[in-house]
CSV table of C-alpha atoms and ligand atoms in Angstrom, one decimal:
chain,number,residue,atom,x,y,z
A,1,MET,CA,105.6,90.1,113.4
A,2,LEU,CA,105.0,87.7,110.7
A,3,HIS,CA,105.8,84.0,110.2
A,4,LEU,CA,106.3,83.2,106.5
A,5,LYS,CA,106.2,79.5,105.7
A,6,ALA,CA,108.4,77.7,103.1
A,7,VAL,CA,110.2,80.8,101.8
A,8,LEU,CA,112.8,78.4,100.5
A,9,ASN,CA,111.6,75.3,98.6
A,10,ALA,CA,113.0,71.8,99.4
A,11,ALA,CA,115.6,71.9,96.7
A,12,GLU,CA,116.8,75.4,97.6
A,13,LEU,CA,117.0,74.4,101.3
A,14,ALA,CA,118.9,71.2,100.5
A,15,HIS,CA,121.3,73.1,98.3
A,16,ALA,CA,121.9,75.8,100.9
A,17,ARG,CA,122.5,73.3,103.7
A,18,THR,CA,125.0,71.3,101.7
A,19,ALA,CA,126.9,74.5,100.9
A,20,LEU,CA,126.8,75.7,104.5
A,21,GLU,CA,127.9,72.4,106.1
A,22,GLY,CA,131.0,72.4,103.9
A,23,ALA,CA,131.8,76.1,104.3
A,24,ASP,CA,134.7,77.8,106.1
A,25,TRP,CA,133.2,79.9,108.9
A,26,GLU,CA,134.8,83.0,110.4
A,27,ASP,CA,134.4,84.2,114.0
A,28,GLY,CA,131.1,86.1,114.2
A,29,ARG,CA,132.8,88.7,116.4
A,30,VAL,CA,134.2,90.4,113.3
A,31,THR,CA,130.8,92.1,112.9
A,32,SER,CA,130.3,93.0,116.6
A,33,GLY,CA,130.8,96.7,115.6
A,34,SER,CA,130.5,98.9,118.7
A,35,LEU,CA,129.2,96.0,120.9
A,36,PRO,CA,131.5,94.2,123.3
A,37,GLU,CA,133.1,91.0,121.8
A,38,SER,CA,131.6,88.9,124.6
A,39,ILE,CA,128.1,89.7,123.2
A,40,LYS,CA,128.3,86.7,121.0
A,41,ARG,CA,130.0,83.4,120.1
A,42,ASN,CA,129.0,82.1,116.7
A,43,GLY,CA,130.3,81.5,113.2
A,44,GLN,CA,129.5,83.7,110.2
A,45,LEU,CA,130.1,83.2,106.5
A,46,PRO,CA,132.6,85.8,105.2
A,47,GLN,CA,130.2,88.3,103.7
A,48,GLN,CA,132.2,89.0,100.5
A,49,GLY,CA,133.1,85.4,99.8
A,50,PRO,CA,131.8,83.6,96.7
A,51,LEU,CA,129.7,81.2,98.7
A,52,ALA,CA,127.9,84.0,100.6
A,53,GLN,CA,127.2,85.9,97.4
A,54,HIS,CA,125.8,82.8,95.8
A,55,LEU,CA,123.5,82.0,98.7
A,56,GLN,CA,122.5,85.7,98.9
A,57,GLN,CA,121.2,85.4,95.4
A,58,LEU,CA,119.3,82.2,96.3
A,59,VAL,CA,117.6,83.9,99.2
A,60,LEU,CA,116.8,87.1,97.3
A,61,GLN,CA,115.4,85.1,94.4
A,62,ALA,CA,113.1,83.2,96.8
A,63,LEU,CA,111.9,86.5,98.4
A,64,ARG,CA,111.1,88.0,94.9
A,65,ARG,CA,108.5,85.3,94.2
A,66,ASN,CA,107.0,85.6,97.7
A,67,GLN,CA,103.8,87.7,97.4
A,68,LEU,CA,103.1,87.7,101.2
A,69,PHE,CA,106.6,88.9,102.0
A,70,PHE,CA,106.3,91.7,99.4
A,71,SER,CA,102.9,92.7,100.8
A,72,ALA,CA,104.0,92.7,104.4
A,73,ALA,CA,107.4,94.4,104.0
A,74,LEU,CA,107.0,96.6,101.0
A,75,PRO,CA,110.7,96.4,100.6
A,76,ARG,CA,112.7,99.3,99.1
A,77,HIS,CA,116.2,98.1,99.8
A,78,ILE,CA,117.2,94.7,101.2
A,79,ALA,CA,120.7,94.4,102.7
A,80,PRO,CA,122.6,91.4,101.5
A,81,PRO,CA,121.6,88.4,103.6
A,82,MET,CA,124.2,87.1,106.1
A,83,PHE,CA,124.6,83.5,107.3
A,84,SER,CA,125.3,82.2,110.8
A,85,ARG,CA,126.1,79.0,112.5
A,86,TYR,CA,125.6,78.3,116.2
A,87,ASP,CA,127.4,75.2,117.3
A,88,GLY,CA,126.2,73.2,120.3
A,89,GLU,CA,129.7,71.9,121.1
A,90,ARG,CA,130.8,75.5,121.7
A,91,GLN,CA,127.5,76.6,123.3
A,92,ASP,CA,127.2,79.4,120.8
A,93,TYR,CA,124.9,82.3,121.6
A,94,LEU,CA,124.0,85.9,120.9
A,95,ASP,CA,123.2,88.1,124.0
A,96,GLU,CA,120.5,90.7,124.2
A,97,HIS,CA,121.1,93.7,121.9
A,98,VAL,CA,119.5,96.1,119.6
A,99,ASP,CA,120.4,96.3,115.9
A,100,VAL,CA,121.9,99.5,114.4
A,101,ALA,CA,119.6,101.8,112.5
A,102,MET,CA,121.7,101.9,109.4
A,103,ARG,CA,123.6,99.2,107.5
A,104,TYR,CA,126.4,100.5,105.3
A,105,LEU,CA,126.9,98.4,102.2
A,106,PRO,CA,130.2,97.5,100.5
A,107,ASP,CA,129.1,99.5,97.4
A,108,GLY,CA,128.7,102.7,99.5
A,109,GLY,CA,124.9,102.4,99.7
A,110,ARG,CA,123.0,102.3,103.0
A,111,VAL,CA,119.9,100.6,104.2
A,112,ARG,CA,117.7,101.9,107.0
A,113,THR,CA,116.8,98.9,109.1
A,114,ASP,CA,113.0,99.0,109.4
A,115,LEU,CA,112.5,95.3,109.5
A,116,SER,CA,114.6,92.3,110.5
A,117,CYS,CA,114.4,88.9,108.9
A,118,THR,CA,115.6,85.5,110.2
A,119,LEU,CA,115.4,82.7,107.8
A,120,PHE,CA,115.7,79.4,109.6
A,121,LEU,CA,117.9,76.8,107.8
A,122,SER,CA,117.9,74.1,110.5
A,123,ASN,CA,114.8,72.2,111.7
A,124,PRO,CA,113.9,72.6,115.4
A,125,GLU,CA,114.7,68.9,116.1
A,126,GLU,CA,118.3,69.3,114.8
A,127,TYR,CA,119.4,71.4,117.8
A,128,GLU,CA,118.6,72.2,121.4
A,129,GLY,CA,118.3,75.8,122.6
A,130,GLY,CA,119.0,78.4,120.0
A,131,GLU,CA,115.6,80.1,120.2
A,132,LEU,CA,115.4,83.6,118.7
A,133,VAL,CA,114.0,85.6,121.6
A,134,LEU,CA,112.3,89.0,121.1
A,135,ALA,CA,111.9,91.0,124.3
A,136,ASP,CA,108.6,92.5,124.9
A,137,SER,CA,107.1,94.4,127.8
A,138,TRP,CA,104.3,92.0,128.1
A,139,ARG,CA,106.1,88.7,127.5
A,140,ASP,CA,109.1,87.5,125.5
A,141,GLU,CA,108.5,85.7,122.2
A,142,HIS,CA,110.5,82.5,121.8
A,143,VAL,CA,110.8,81.7,118.1
A,144,LYS,CA,112.1,78.5,116.5
A,145,LEU,CA,110.7,77.8,113.1
A,146,ALA,CA,110.9,75.0,110.5
A,147,ALA,CA,113.9,75.0,108.1
A,148,GLY,CA,112.9,77.2,105.2
A,149,ASP,CA,110.5,79.4,107.2
A,150,MET,CA,111.2,83.0,108.0
A,151,LEU,CA,110.3,85.5,110.7
A,152,LEU,CA,109.8,89.1,109.8
A,153,TYR,CA,109.8,91.5,112.8
A,154,PRO,CA,110.3,95.1,113.6
A,155,ALA,CA,114.1,95.9,113.8
A,156,ASP,CA,113.7,98.0,116.9
A,157,LYS,CA,113.2,95.1,119.3
A,158,VAL,CA,115.7,94.0,121.9
A,159,HIS,CA,116.5,90.4,121.0
A,160,ARG,CA,118.9,87.5,121.5
A,161,VAL,CA,119.7,84.0,120.4
A,162,ASN,CA,119.6,81.5,123.3
A,163,PRO,CA,122.7,79.3,123.7
A,164,VAL,CA,122.7,76.2,121.5
A,165,SER,CA,123.4,73.2,123.8
A,166,LYS,CA,123.3,70.4,121.3
A,167,GLY,CA,123.4,70.1,117.5
A,168,CYS,CA,123.9,73.0,115.1
A,169,ARG,CA,121.7,75.9,114.1
A,170,TYR,CA,122.1,77.4,110.7
A,171,ALA,CA,120.2,80.6,109.7
A,172,SER,CA,120.3,83.6,107.4
A,173,PHE,CA,119.5,87.0,108.8
A,174,PHE,CA,119.2,90.4,107.2
A,175,TRP,CA,117.5,93.8,107.3
A,176,LEU,CA,115.4,95.8,105.0
A,177,GLU,CA,114.2,99.3,104.4
A,178,SER,CA,110.6,99.5,103.6
A,179,MET,CA,109.0,101.9,101.1
A,180,VAL,CA,106.5,102.7,103.9
A,181,ARG,CA,108.5,103.7,106.9
A,182,ASP,CA,105.6,104.1,109.4
A,183,GLU,CA,104.7,100.8,111.0
A,184,ALA,CA,101.0,101.6,111.4
A,185,GLN,CA,100.6,102.6,107.8
A,186,ARG,CA,102.5,99.4,106.7
A,187,ARG,CA,100.3,97.2,108.8
A,188,LEU,CA,97.1,98.8,107.5
A,189,LEU,CA,98.3,98.3,103.9
A,190,PHE,CA,99.2,94.7,104.6
A,191,GLN,CA,95.8,94.0,106.2
A,192,MET,CA,94.0,95.5,103.2
A,193,ASP,CA,96.1,93.7,100.6
A,194,ARG,CA,95.7,90.4,102.3
A,195,ASP,CA,91.9,90.7,102.5
A,196,LEU,CA,91.8,91.7,98.9
A,197,MET,CA,93.8,88.6,98.0
A,198,LEU,CA,91.2,86.5,99.8
A,199,LEU,CA,88.4,88.2,97.9
A,200,ARG,CA,90.0,87.8,94.6
A,201,ILE,CA,90.2,84.0,95.0
A,202,GLU,CA,86.4,83.9,95.7
A,203,GLU,CA,84.6,83.6,92.3
A,204,GLN,CA,81.6,85.8,93.2
A,205,HIS,CA,83.9,88.7,94.3
A,206,ALA,CA,86.9,88.3,92.0
A,207,SER,CA,85.7,90.8,89.3
A,208,SER,CA,83.2,92.8,91.4
A,209,THR,CA,83.1,96.6,91.2
A,210,ALA,CA,83.7,96.8,95.0
A,211,VAL,CA,87.0,94.8,94.8
A,212,LEU,CA,88.1,96.9,91.9
A,213,GLY,CA,87.4,100.1,93.9
A,214,LEU,CA,89.1,98.8,97.0
A,215,THR,CA,92.1,97.7,94.9
A,216,GLY,CA,92.3,101.3,93.6
A,217,ALA,CA,92.1,102.6,97.2
A,218,TYR,CA,94.9,100.3,98.2
A,219,HIS,CA,97.2,101.6,95.4
A,220,ASN,CA,96.2,105.2,96.2
A,221,LEU,CA,97.2,104.8,99.8
A,222,LEU,CA,100.5,103.2,98.7
A,223,ARG,CA,101.1,106.1,96.4
A,224,MET,CA,100.5,108.5,99.2
A,225,TRP,CA,102.7,106.8,101.7
A,226,ALA,CA,105.5,105.1,99.8
A,227,GLN,CA,108.9,106.8,99.5
A,228,GLY,CA,111.5,106.2,96.9
B,1,LIG,NI1,120.5,91.5,116.1
């Protein structure tokens, strides 16, 4: 689980918010799939609409420049981001569920859902309730991040969105398939890459033989484990 800060900059966030606040929302139940309709009450942006497609590009562009996201997720395919609205006046919610293993895309492609992403588009003080809750055998994680921040988490977790009792919660959510399917391998690569990034910004290490060698080892591990 990883908290990525300021994935969207202030200008992108303001732009997205203005667009979402003026949008036509459809009933989120259209994408319930095999789950009962009572599993959720929320609004979703029509996935094929021009506004959703415009905002998808905005989010994907922000992800492309995010080195930490790339290092942690090692994305192979990213499903088009979706957008949701939980309205406090309707006590919108999403009950506990698990996400499907495959997302089938309009163009016929498919994405194995290794990792889930929730990009918060409302600040915590704008609404009450609405925590993203990830169930865990030890203790549940309650997550409510600043607008523009994103949570990256394993897609196999039971999760829910608590009812919003006041205000309005906007978010983008989507799944991705990683080049490295195995979570333990992915975590090890991330740890190594992150530590190498730290060494490279320290002047006495930046161009050392050891850093060069470890960088080579990182890429050899990625070559060994990456698919596609
Ligand atoms: Ni879900």
